[in-house]
XYZ file of N, CA, C and O in Angstrom:
852
model
N 224.074 11.407 193.560
C 225.298 11.080 192.839
C 225.740 12.269 192.017
O 224.978 13.202 191.793
N 227.009 12.215 191.558
C 227.532 13.309 190.765
C 226.725 13.490 189.486
O 226.420 14.609 189.070
N 226.365 12.369 188.837
C 225.603 12.451 187.600
C 224.256 13.110 187.802
O 223.822 13.925 186.999
N 223.596 12.772 188.906
C 222.292 13.366 189.201
C 222.437 14.858 189.469
O 221.612 15.666 189.058
N 223.539 15.232 190.148
C 223.760 16.651 190.447
C 223.960 17.448 189.159
O 223.391 18.520 188.986
N 224.778 16.919 188.251
C 225.030 17.619 186.992
C 223.746 17.762 186.197
O 223.451 18.815 185.623
N 222.935 16.680 186.178
C 221.662 16.738 185.455
C 220.761 17.811 186.026
O 220.127 18.580 185.294
N 220.714 17.900 187.353
C 219.873 18.902 188.003
C 220.361 20.314 187.687
O 219.565 21.201 187.383
N 221.684 20.522 187.724
C 222.216 21.848 187.444
C 221.938 22.264 186.011
O 221.615 23.408 185.734
N 222.030 21.322 185.097
C 221.770 21.646 183.698
C 220.310 22.023 183.472
O 219.992 22.904 182.675
N 219.422 21.345 184.195
C 218.008 21.675 184.037
C 217.705 23.055 184.604
O 216.867 23.781 184.089
N 218.419 23.449 185.660
C 218.198 24.748 186.275
C 218.767 25.887 185.433
O 218.349 27.025 185.534
N 219.756 25.567 184.579
C 220.405 26.601 183.759
C 220.196 26.337 182.278
O 221.052 26.590 181.454
N 219.006 25.861 181.946
C 218.737 25.421 180.575
C 218.980 26.511 179.542
O 219.500 26.250 178.463
N 218.626 27.744 179.864
C 218.768 28.809 178.876
C 220.240 29.107 178.600
O 220.614 29.494 177.494
N 221.072 28.935 179.609
C 222.506 29.190 179.449
C 223.209 28.006 178.801
O 224.224 28.156 178.141
N 222.640 26.823 178.955
C 223.262 25.605 178.462
C 223.334 25.588 176.945
O 224.206 24.953 176.372
N 222.461 26.304 176.272
C 222.450 26.284 174.818
C 223.813 26.648 174.250
O 224.239 26.098 173.250
N 224.512 27.546 174.844
C 225.829 27.929 174.352
C 226.943 27.133 175.028
O 228.087 27.178 174.600
N 226.621 26.411 176.085
C 227.567 25.600 176.864
C 228.644 26.433 177.539
O 229.585 25.896 178.087
N 228.523 27.761 177.491
C 229.553 28.585 178.072
C 229.526 28.562 179.593
O 230.443 29.057 180.233
N 228.469 27.972 180.181
C 228.460 27.845 181.632
C 229.591 26.948 182.091
O 230.119 27.090 183.196
N 230.024 26.007 181.231
C 231.145 25.126 181.574
C 232.408 25.958 181.745
O 233.167 25.803 182.706
N 232.640 26.862 180.784
C 233.809 27.726 180.868
C 233.742 28.614 182.101
O 234.753 28.871 182.748
N 232.543 29.102 182.439
C 232.377 29.923 183.630
C 232.749 29.138 184.881
O 233.440 29.647 185.774
N 232.309 27.882 184.951
C 232.639 27.057 186.103
C 234.147 26.864 186.221
O 234.717 26.976 187.298
N 234.802 26.583 185.084
C 236.238 26.371 185.104
C 236.971 27.665 185.473
O 237.996 27.633 186.146
N 236.460 28.795 185.005
C 237.082 30.074 185.320
C 237.143 30.291 186.823
O 238.182 30.644 187.374
N 236.023 30.044 187.519
C 235.979 30.287 188.947
C 236.645 29.178 189.758
O 237.101 29.415 190.864
N 236.726 27.968 189.194
C 237.438 26.899 189.889
C 238.917 27.241 190.034
O 239.570 26.820 190.976
N 239.453 27.984 189.069
C 240.866 28.310 189.099
C 241.227 29.451 190.035
O 242.411 29.716 190.251
N 240.249 30.134 190.590
C 240.526 31.258 191.480
C 240.813 30.734 192.898
O 240.079 29.896 193.412
N 241.896 31.178 193.546
C 242.216 30.716 194.903
C 241.213 31.250 195.912
O 241.313 32.370 196.385
N 240.198 30.444 196.226
C 239.096 30.912 197.060
C 239.520 31.266 198.481
O 238.857 32.057 199.138
N 240.624 30.692 198.960
C 241.031 30.971 200.329
C 241.353 32.446 200.531
O 241.158 32.986 201.606
N 241.836 33.110 199.475
C 242.171 34.526 199.584
C 241.216 35.398 198.767
O 240.717 36.388 199.272
N 240.985 35.027 197.527
C 240.208 35.873 196.624
C 238.788 36.087 197.130
O 238.302 37.213 197.180
N 238.120 35.028 197.509
C 236.735 35.166 197.951
C 236.627 35.960 199.245
O 235.777 36.841 199.376
N 237.498 35.645 200.189
C 237.412 36.299 201.500
C 237.809 37.766 201.440
O 237.152 38.642 202.005
N 238.910 38.052 200.734
C 239.476 39.395 200.786
C 238.929 40.344 199.730
O 238.984 41.559 199.906
N 238.410 39.791 198.628
C 237.963 40.657 197.538
C 236.458 40.556 197.301
O 235.760 41.563 197.244
N 235.950 39.331 197.168
C 234.537 39.168 196.826
C 233.607 39.373 198.022
O 232.641 40.130 197.941
N 233.896 38.676 199.113
C 232.978 38.692 200.255
C 232.690 40.091 200.806
O 231.546 40.396 201.143
N 233.673 40.977 200.899
C 233.377 42.306 201.461
C 232.556 43.202 200.545
O 232.067 44.236 200.995
N 232.391 42.812 199.266
C 231.724 43.714 198.325
C 230.673 43.001 197.476
O 230.706 43.067 196.250
N 229.727 42.323 198.095
C 228.717 41.599 197.309
C 227.876 42.514 196.435
O 227.395 42.105 195.381
N 227.726 43.750 196.845
C 226.925 44.686 196.065
C 227.595 45.060 194.745
O 226.951 45.605 193.848
N 228.888 44.757 194.610
C 229.629 45.129 193.402
C 229.740 43.996 192.390
O 230.337 44.174 191.331
N 229.183 42.827 192.718
C 229.346 41.657 191.872
C 228.050 41.275 191.192
O 226.971 41.396 191.766
N 228.175 40.808 189.960
C 226.992 40.306 189.263
C 227.427 39.421 188.101
O 228.488 39.609 187.530
N 226.598 38.415 187.800
C 226.778 37.570 186.626
C 225.540 37.747 185.768
O 224.424 37.482 186.216
N 225.715 38.215 184.542
C 224.587 38.537 183.695
C 224.585 37.699 182.429
O 225.644 37.409 181.866
N 223.397 37.312 181.987
C 223.257 36.743 180.664
C 223.515 37.824 179.642
O 223.436 39.021 179.937
N 223.850 37.424 178.427
C 224.234 38.392 177.409
C 223.166 39.466 177.207
O 223.469 40.657 177.096
N 221.915 39.055 177.191
C 220.833 40.013 176.940
C 220.710 41.040 178.052
O 220.123 42.107 177.859
N 221.268 40.742 179.228
C 221.168 41.662 180.351
C 222.309 42.634 180.462
O 222.311 43.506 181.327
N 223.317 42.507 179.593
C 224.488 43.381 179.653
C 224.271 44.604 178.771
O 224.051 44.474 177.563
N 224.319 45.775 179.364
C 224.134 47.016 178.613
C 225.487 47.685 178.397
O 226.483 47.366 179.058
N 225.517 48.659 177.493
C 226.746 49.415 177.281
C 227.091 50.239 178.513
O 228.260 50.537 178.773
N 226.096 50.590 179.284
C 226.364 51.275 180.551
C 227.124 50.354 181.495
O 228.060 50.782 182.180
N 226.728 49.066 181.533
C 227.442 48.087 182.354
C 228.892 47.960 181.904
O 229.826 47.952 182.719
N 229.077 47.835 180.589
C 230.413 47.634 180.045
C 231.303 48.846 180.321
O 232.499 48.712 180.619
N 230.720 50.045 180.254
C 231.500 51.251 180.468
C 231.801 51.557 181.916
O 232.730 52.317 182.212
N 231.052 50.960 182.834
C 231.191 51.320 184.246
C 231.872 50.259 185.091
O 232.162 50.509 186.263
N 232.159 49.071 184.519
C 232.678 47.971 185.327
C 233.789 47.224 184.608
O 233.943 47.331 183.392
N 234.550 46.445 185.378
C 235.417 45.436 184.779
C 234.512 44.321 184.263
O 233.633 43.846 184.987
N 234.745 43.883 183.029
C 233.845 42.918 182.409
C 234.637 41.746 181.832
O 235.697 41.949 181.226
N 234.133 40.521 182.028
C 234.697 39.329 181.405
C 233.633 38.732 180.497
O 232.536 38.387 180.962
N 233.946 38.623 179.211
C 233.058 37.972 178.261
C 233.550 36.552 178.015
O 234.731 36.333 177.754
N 232.631 35.600 178.072
C 232.935 34.207 177.742
C 232.236 33.850 176.446
O 231.007 33.897 176.361
N 232.997 33.486 175.437
C 232.401 33.069 174.178
C 232.644 34.065 173.062
O 233.075 35.205 173.278
N 232.370 33.626 171.852
C 232.620 34.410 170.650
C 231.532 35.453 170.429
O 230.520 35.483 171.134
N 231.720 36.336 169.427
C 230.680 37.316 169.112
C 229.333 36.695 168.765
O 228.300 37.361 168.889
N 229.330 35.444 168.356
C 228.060 34.768 168.079
C 227.166 34.781 169.311
O 225.938 34.909 169.210
N 227.776 34.638 170.482
C 227.025 34.603 171.733
C 227.106 35.924 172.502
O 226.357 36.132 173.455
N 228.040 36.780 172.120
C 228.207 38.084 172.765
C 228.244 39.155 171.684
O 229.328 39.632 171.302
N 227.110 39.550 171.161
C 227.092 40.486 170.031
C 227.735 41.826 170.339
O 228.160 42.538 169.429
N 227.858 42.175 171.611
C 228.490 43.448 171.959
C 229.952 43.490 171.514
O 230.507 44.566 171.274
N 230.581 42.338 171.400
C 232.001 42.289 171.055
C 232.273 42.887 169.676
O 233.365 43.411 169.422
N 231.298 42.804 168.791
C 231.500 43.322 167.433
C 231.633 44.835 167.410
O 232.167 45.400 166.456
N 231.153 45.499 168.454
C 231.114 46.960 168.459
C 232.082 47.591 169.451
O 232.054 48.813 169.637
N 232.922 46.789 170.089
C 233.892 47.370 171.016
C 234.904 48.183 170.215
O 235.529 47.676 169.283
N 235.076 49.460 170.542
C 235.900 50.358 169.724
C 237.391 50.205 169.984
O 238.049 51.096 170.543
N 237.947 49.078 169.557
C 239.373 48.833 169.771
C 239.867 47.941 168.641
O 239.335 46.855 168.409
N 240.888 48.392 167.928
C 241.424 47.625 166.804
C 242.178 46.403 167.316
O 243.040 46.513 168.195
N 241.851 45.228 166.752
C 242.438 43.969 167.193
C 243.086 43.233 166.019
O 242.682 43.405 164.869
N 244.071 42.401 166.322
C 244.787 41.653 165.284
C 244.187 40.283 165.018
O 244.371 39.724 163.940
N 243.496 39.739 166.016
C 242.857 38.439 165.876
C 241.362 38.579 166.122
O 240.950 39.275 167.064
N 240.565 37.934 165.306
C 239.113 37.982 165.469
C 238.526 36.607 165.206
O 239.116 35.786 164.501
N 237.355 36.363 165.775
C 236.623 35.130 165.498
C 235.466 35.491 164.592
O 234.552 36.214 164.985
N 235.546 35.012 163.351
C 234.544 35.318 162.343
C 234.258 34.066 161.521
O 235.168 33.296 161.212
N 232.989 33.889 161.177
C 232.634 32.772 160.317
C 233.016 31.412 160.867
O 233.358 30.501 160.112
N 232.984 31.298 162.186
C 233.282 30.006 162.794
C 234.752 29.659 162.841
O 235.117 28.488 163.038
N 235.645 30.644 162.683
C 237.077 30.356 162.751
C 237.824 31.533 163.367
O 237.344 32.677 163.368
N 239.017 31.253 163.888
C 239.886 32.273 164.461
C 240.803 32.785 163.352
O 241.626 32.052 162.813
N 240.637 34.056 163.003
C 241.360 34.655 161.884
C 242.468 35.568 162.367
O 242.339 36.271 163.372
N 243.547 35.546 161.608
C 244.710 36.381 161.856
C 244.689 37.508 160.821
O 244.969 37.297 159.642
N 244.343 38.720 161.241
C 244.182 39.825 160.300
C 245.506 40.366 159.790
O 245.562 40.954 158.711
N 246.578 40.182 160.543
C 247.897 40.681 160.154
C 248.946 39.598 160.406
O 249.761 39.715 161.337
N 248.958 38.562 159.570
C 249.877 37.442 159.801
C 251.348 37.877 159.721
O 251.737 38.631 158.824
N 252.126 37.412 160.633
C 253.569 37.590 160.575
C 254.173 36.401 159.834
O 253.497 35.396 159.613
N 255.425 36.499 159.419
C 256.044 35.386 158.685
C 255.883 34.057 159.419
O 256.184 33.948 160.616
N 255.365 33.062 158.705
C 255.168 31.742 159.289
C 253.834 31.535 159.968
O 253.512 30.411 160.369
N 253.048 32.595 160.109
C 251.742 32.480 160.753
C 250.641 32.276 159.711
O 250.701 32.853 158.624
N 249.616 31.501 160.037
C 248.506 31.296 159.105
C 247.510 32.443 159.152
O 247.463 33.211 160.118
N 246.693 32.546 158.124
C 245.601 33.526 158.136
C 244.426 33.031 158.961
O 243.654 33.839 159.482
N 244.304 31.711 159.068
C 243.287 31.099 159.913
C 243.927 30.006 160.747
O 244.777 29.257 160.259
N 243.520 29.929 162.009
C 244.021 28.884 162.889
C 243.052 27.707 162.835
O 241.864 27.857 163.151
N 243.527 26.539 162.438
C 242.612 25.437 162.115
C 242.078 24.684 163.330
O 242.658 24.701 164.416
N 240.962 24.021 163.108
C 240.424 23.031 164.032
C 240.813 21.648 163.502
O 241.049 21.475 162.304
N 240.891 20.677 164.382
C 241.153 19.292 163.980
C 240.016 18.428 164.504
O 239.756 18.401 165.712
N 239.349 17.732 163.590
C 238.211 16.884 163.931
C 238.513 15.424 163.613
O 239.446 15.116 162.859
N 237.724 14.524 164.180
C 237.788 13.123 163.788
C 237.315 13.005 162.339
O 236.643 13.905 161.829
N 237.663 11.916 161.638
C 237.257 11.766 160.234
C 235.762 11.939 160.000
O 235.345 12.450 158.956
N 234.953 11.550 160.944
C 233.498 11.688 160.796
C 233.015 13.101 161.112
O 231.836 13.408 160.964
N 233.932 13.957 161.565
C 233.617 15.331 161.967
C 232.616 15.362 163.136
O 231.846 16.297 163.296
N 232.654 14.319 163.938
C 231.734 14.231 165.069
C 232.355 14.727 166.366
O 231.646 15.169 167.276
N 233.691 14.683 166.462
C 234.362 15.042 167.703
C 235.534 15.969 167.426
O 236.356 15.710 166.548
N 235.592 17.056 168.177
C 236.684 18.015 168.052
C 237.897 17.515 168.829
O 237.804 17.202 170.010
N 239.035 17.449 168.146
C 240.265 16.972 168.770
C 241.199 18.114 169.177
O 241.850 18.051 170.212
N 241.271 19.144 168.341
C 242.116 20.293 168.622
C 241.424 21.577 168.143
O 240.693 21.553 167.162
N 241.703 22.673 168.853
C 241.163 23.964 168.440
C 242.084 25.055 168.953
O 242.951 24.807 169.805
N 241.903 26.254 168.421
C 242.629 27.415 168.897
C 241.646 28.355 169.603
O 240.485 28.451 169.217
N 242.134 29.030 170.623
C 241.296 29.953 171.390
C 242.013 31.285 171.531
O 243.237 31.382 171.341
N 241.255 32.300 171.894
C 241.778 33.660 171.943
C 241.526 34.290 173.307
O 240.398 34.309 173.802
N 242.584 34.812 173.891
C 242.505 35.569 175.142
C 242.784 37.027 174.803
O 243.843 37.345 174.254
N 241.837 37.892 175.099
C 241.981 39.316 174.775
C 241.760 40.155 176.025
O 240.806 39.938 176.773
N 242.654 41.094 176.234
C 242.478 42.052 177.330
C 242.550 43.453 176.742
O 243.509 43.788 176.024
N 241.541 44.262 177.037
C 241.454 45.620 176.515
C 241.159 46.604 177.644
O 240.513 46.234 178.623
N 241.599 47.841 177.508
C 241.173 48.854 178.477
C 239.665 49.041 178.381
O 239.071 48.896 177.307
N 239.043 49.347 179.491
C 237.606 49.579 179.482
C 237.226 50.838 178.722
O 238.075 51.662 178.374
N 235.956 50.975 178.456
C 235.466 52.149 177.750
C 235.755 53.414 178.551
O 235.656 53.423 179.787
N 236.134 54.465 177.860
C 236.397 55.774 178.477
C 237.511 55.701 179.520
O 237.562 56.509 180.450
N 238.401 54.711 179.373
C 239.528 54.609 180.289
C 239.190 54.056 181.646
O 240.009 54.137 182.572
N 237.998 53.489 181.793
C 237.580 52.961 183.100
C 237.588 51.438 183.074
O 236.913 50.812 182.263
N 238.345 50.818 183.992
C 238.318 49.367 184.144
C 238.976 48.623 182.995
O 239.782 49.169 182.239
N 238.597 47.337 182.866
C 239.185 46.455 181.867
C 238.106 45.575 181.256
O 237.093 45.272 181.886
N 238.366 45.145 180.031
C 237.511 44.180 179.352
C 238.361 42.965 179.020
O 239.402 43.086 178.363
N 237.947 41.806 179.474
C 238.634 40.555 179.167
C 237.698 39.674 178.359
O 236.522 39.526 178.703
N 238.218 39.083 177.293
C 237.417 38.229 176.424
C 238.108 36.873 176.297
O 239.273 36.792 175.903
N 237.411 35.818 176.651
C 237.902 34.445 176.528
C 237.003 33.752 175.526
O 235.831 33.511 175.794
N 237.547 33.437 174.351
C 236.663 33.018 173.266
C 237.340 32.040 172.322
O 238.563 31.965 172.222
N 236.498 31.312 171.593
C 236.924 30.406 170.533
C 235.719 30.163 169.640
O 234.598 30.565 169.969
N 235.936 29.503 168.526
C 234.811 29.162 167.653
C 234.029 27.985 168.200
O 232.914 27.710 167.750
N 234.603 27.292 169.180
C 233.943 26.134 169.795
C 233.779 26.353 171.290
O 234.520 27.127 171.911
N 232.819 25.646 171.868
C 232.634 25.689 173.319
C 233.856 25.141 174.024
O 234.307 25.687 175.042
N 234.414 24.055 173.484
C 235.594 23.443 174.082
C 236.758 24.431 174.118
O 237.513 24.491 175.092
N 236.898 25.204 173.047
C 237.972 26.183 172.998
C 237.809 27.284 174.031
O 238.781 27.734 174.643
N 236.574 27.743 174.241
C 236.312 28.750 175.273
C 236.665 28.205 176.645
O 237.246 28.914 177.486
N 236.319 26.962 176.881
C 236.686 26.310 178.136
C 238.207 26.316 178.303
O 238.741 26.659 179.365
N 238.933 25.970 177.235
C 240.394 25.930 177.293
C 240.974 27.309 177.592
O 241.940 27.438 178.357
N 240.388 28.357 177.012
C 240.872 29.711 177.269
C 240.704 30.087 178.732
O 241.585 30.709 179.339
N 239.577 29.708 179.328
C 239.345 30.022 180.738
C 240.325 29.279 181.631
O 240.786 29.809 182.648
N 240.671 28.059 181.247
C 241.658 27.312 182.026
C 243.044 27.931 181.886
O 243.815 27.998 182.850
N 243.353 28.383 180.690
C 244.692 28.914 180.450
C 244.980 30.125 181.327
O 246.089 30.270 181.854
N 244.016 31.000 181.501
C 244.262 32.220 182.273
C 244.116 32.020 183.777
O 244.429 32.926 184.552
N 243.649 30.855 184.209
C 243.459 30.637 185.646
C 244.395 29.583 186.222
O 244.478 29.463 187.446
N 245.086 28.823 185.380
C 246.053 27.848 185.874
C 247.383 28.540 186.126
O 247.911 29.215 185.253
N 247.961 28.395 187.342
C 249.189 29.132 187.685
C 250.325 28.959 186.693
O 251.013 29.928 186.362
N 250.539 27.734 186.185
C 251.667 27.526 185.285
C 251.487 28.273 183.973
O 252.451 28.801 183.403
N 250.255 28.353 183.490
C 250.002 29.084 182.255
C 250.042 30.596 182.488
O 250.521 31.352 181.628
N 249.522 31.024 183.621
C 249.551 32.452 183.941
C 250.988 32.950 184.027
O 251.315 34.051 183.549
N 251.873 32.137 184.593
C 253.288 32.500 184.691
C 253.907 32.627 183.308
O 254.649 33.571 183.022
N 253.590 31.674 182.434
C 254.095 31.727 181.069
C 253.567 32.959 180.338
O 254.306 33.651 179.618
N 252.303 33.243 180.538
C 251.669 34.379 179.880
C 252.355 35.679 180.266
O 252.690 36.514 179.407
N 252.595 35.870 181.541
C 253.250 37.084 182.016
C 254.660 37.183 181.454
O 255.119 38.260 181.049
N 255.369 36.053 181.402
C 256.740 36.057 180.889
C 256.789 36.457 179.418
O 257.671 37.207 178.986
N 255.840 35.990 178.636
C 255.839 36.288 177.203
C 255.345 37.708 176.915
O 255.761 38.332 175.934
N 254.473 38.213 177.742
C 253.882 39.524 177.504
C 254.665 40.666 178.122
O 254.446 41.822 177.784
N 255.551 40.355 179.039
C 256.219 41.395 179.811
C 256.934 42.422 178.955
O 257.626 42.087 177.986
N 256.752 43.688 179.300
C 257.433 44.779 178.617
C 258.805 45.001 179.246
O 259.156 44.381 180.243
N 259.577 45.890 178.638
C 260.906 46.191 179.162
C 260.828 46.715 180.598
O 261.748 46.513 181.395
N 259.719 47.352 180.908
C 259.528 47.885 182.262
C 259.205 46.797 183.274
O 259.200 47.050 184.473
N 258.918 45.575 182.768
C 258.524 44.492 183.659
C 257.031 44.414 183.877
O 256.538 43.501 184.541
N 256.290 45.364 183.304
C 254.836 45.387 183.449
C 254.169 44.568 182.343
O 254.761 44.316 181.291
N 252.932 44.173 182.586
C 252.116 43.524 181.561
C 251.369 44.610 180.804
O 250.837 45.545 181.413
N 251.346 44.559 179.479
C 250.670 45.624 178.711
C 249.190 45.716 179.037
O 248.558 44.744 179.433
N 248.636 46.881 178.826
C 247.221 47.105 179.110
C 246.318 46.429 178.091
O 245.177 46.098 178.400
N 246.833 46.255 176.871
C 246.011 45.663 175.812
C 246.820 44.612 175.072
O 247.919 44.890 174.591
N 246.283 43.414 174.987
C 246.992 42.338 174.293
C 246.018 41.256 173.856
O 244.873 41.185 174.330
N 246.491 40.405 172.951
C 245.756 39.211 172.538
C 246.726 38.034 172.518
O 247.877 38.175 172.081
N 246.257 36.890 172.962
C 247.066 35.682 172.987
C 246.290 34.548 172.329
O 245.119 34.314 172.662
N 246.927 33.876 171.399
C 246.330 32.698 170.757
C 246.913 31.454 171.413
O 248.140 31.338 171.567
N 246.053 30.531 171.802
C 246.510 29.271 172.380
C 245.949 28.105 171.567
O 244.950 28.243 170.870
N 246.622 26.977 171.669
C 246.158 25.736 171.041
C 245.734 24.777 172.151
O 246.409 24.663 173.172
N 244.636 24.089 171.940
C 244.146 23.144 172.949
C 243.830 21.798 172.319
O 243.355 21.721 171.183
N 244.116 20.739 173.055
C 243.741 19.390 172.665
C 242.659 18.892 173.620
O 242.666 19.229 174.812
N 241.754 18.072 173.084
C 240.600 17.640 173.865
C 240.457 16.111 173.854
O 240.849 15.439 172.903
N 239.876 15.633 174.931
C 239.486 14.234 175.043
C 238.077 14.212 175.601
O 237.845 14.727 176.699
N 237.139 13.665 174.852
C 235.737 13.660 175.275
C 235.262 15.072 175.599
O 234.572 15.315 176.591
N 235.676 16.026 174.755
C 235.284 17.435 174.844
C 235.895 18.182 176.022
O 235.546 19.332 176.277
N 236.830 17.561 176.723
C 237.479 18.177 177.875
C 238.899 18.594 177.490
O 239.641 17.799 176.908
N 239.305 19.830 177.784
C 240.685 20.240 177.491
C 241.677 19.430 178.321
O 241.580 19.393 179.548
N 242.611 18.781 177.644
C 243.622 17.997 178.361
C 245.017 18.575 178.191
O 245.937 18.197 178.909
N 245.160 19.509 177.254
C 246.466 20.125 177.029
C 246.267 21.484 176.358
O 245.521 21.597 175.382
N 246.909 22.511 176.889
C 246.854 23.833 176.275
C 248.269 24.375 176.139
O 249.120 24.132 177.002
N 248.523 25.112 175.067
C 249.868 25.643 174.836
C 249.793 26.987 174.119
O 248.876 27.252 173.348
N 250.769 27.814 174.383
C 250.888 29.129 173.761
C 251.233 28.984 172.284
O 252.027 28.120 171.895
N 250.644 29.854 171.435
C 250.956 29.863 170.010
C 251.613 31.184 169.608
O 252.726 31.207 169.097
N 250.937 32.298 169.847
C 251.478 33.606 169.506
C 250.697 34.681 170.245
O 249.667 34.392 170.872
N 251.178 35.907 170.178
C 250.457 36.998 170.840
C 250.749 38.316 170.141
O 251.673 38.432 169.328
N 249.947 39.316 170.468
C 250.156 40.678 170.018
C 249.955 41.627 171.191
O 248.997 41.473 171.961
N 250.838 42.588 171.301
C 250.604 43.704 172.204
C 249.906 44.763 171.379
O 250.421 45.210 170.351
N 248.716 45.144 171.784
C 247.914 46.092 171.019
C 248.225 47.523 171.438
O 248.618 47.784 172.583
N 248.031 48.425 170.514
C 248.303 49.822 170.785
C 247.267 50.363 171.757
O 246.062 50.297 171.506
N 247.747 50.894 172.860
C 246.843 51.456 173.864
C 246.293 52.798 173.381
O 246.963 53.532 172.657
N 245.063 53.123 173.773
C 244.503 54.421 173.410
C 245.351 55.563 173.931
O 246.080 55.425 174.906
N 245.242 56.691 173.287
C 246.008 57.867 173.703
C 245.702 58.204 175.157
O 244.564 58.217 175.592
N 246.766 58.420 175.895
C 246.604 58.745 177.311
C 246.704 57.540 178.218
O 246.776 57.675 179.422
N 246.753 56.316 177.605
C 246.897 55.123 178.428
C 248.026 54.251 177.901
O 247.991 53.047 177.958
N 249.016 54.854 177.335
C 250.131 54.113 176.729
C 250.904 53.344 177.781
O 251.085 53.793 178.907
N 251.383 52.148 177.368
C 252.225 51.344 178.266
C 253.631 51.914 178.298
O 254.146 52.450 177.318
N 254.230 51.807 179.431
C 255.597 52.325 179.602
C 256.572 51.161 179.684
O 256.245 50.122 180.185
């Protein structure tokens, strides 16, 4: 049964389950069109693919490959040392706005049930940065909650949200900037994202020599 299968998978991935970010990973790959992506991109290059636990990721890995981080700096300590100035950060269990614009909060709130037992709403952060030394890209899908990280992974893989994202981020040239951050709001039912929406974004200053046109 489905329940037995989920139980078995959780037992096999017990070390990863502690952060629950495996859920976000599953949702991330569910959104990829396997009919084309797997056959044309992944299948021909198995030697170039890997999924690593946080402890297995080195700075050499980050500098030499395209990297996707799932989860906040609490679970990905490397994020604290990435040399790129950002406008939004996850610190102290909350999503903080370091440079609020008029009408924006300094912290994006969570909404819980009165007993504080169930998360009803949260904000998540989608960050894309140029890779170290100008090689590749770094993508970060994160929130202060596991549910929020799941919502971020859904937002970037669902076609309707991806279309909205490109429309809001597009430069005058029609291109998507090399470095940006997007804040989204998510609503949950039984810890499952049921609604996600755009809140705000920043186009970040690209390093010298990689400026957006």
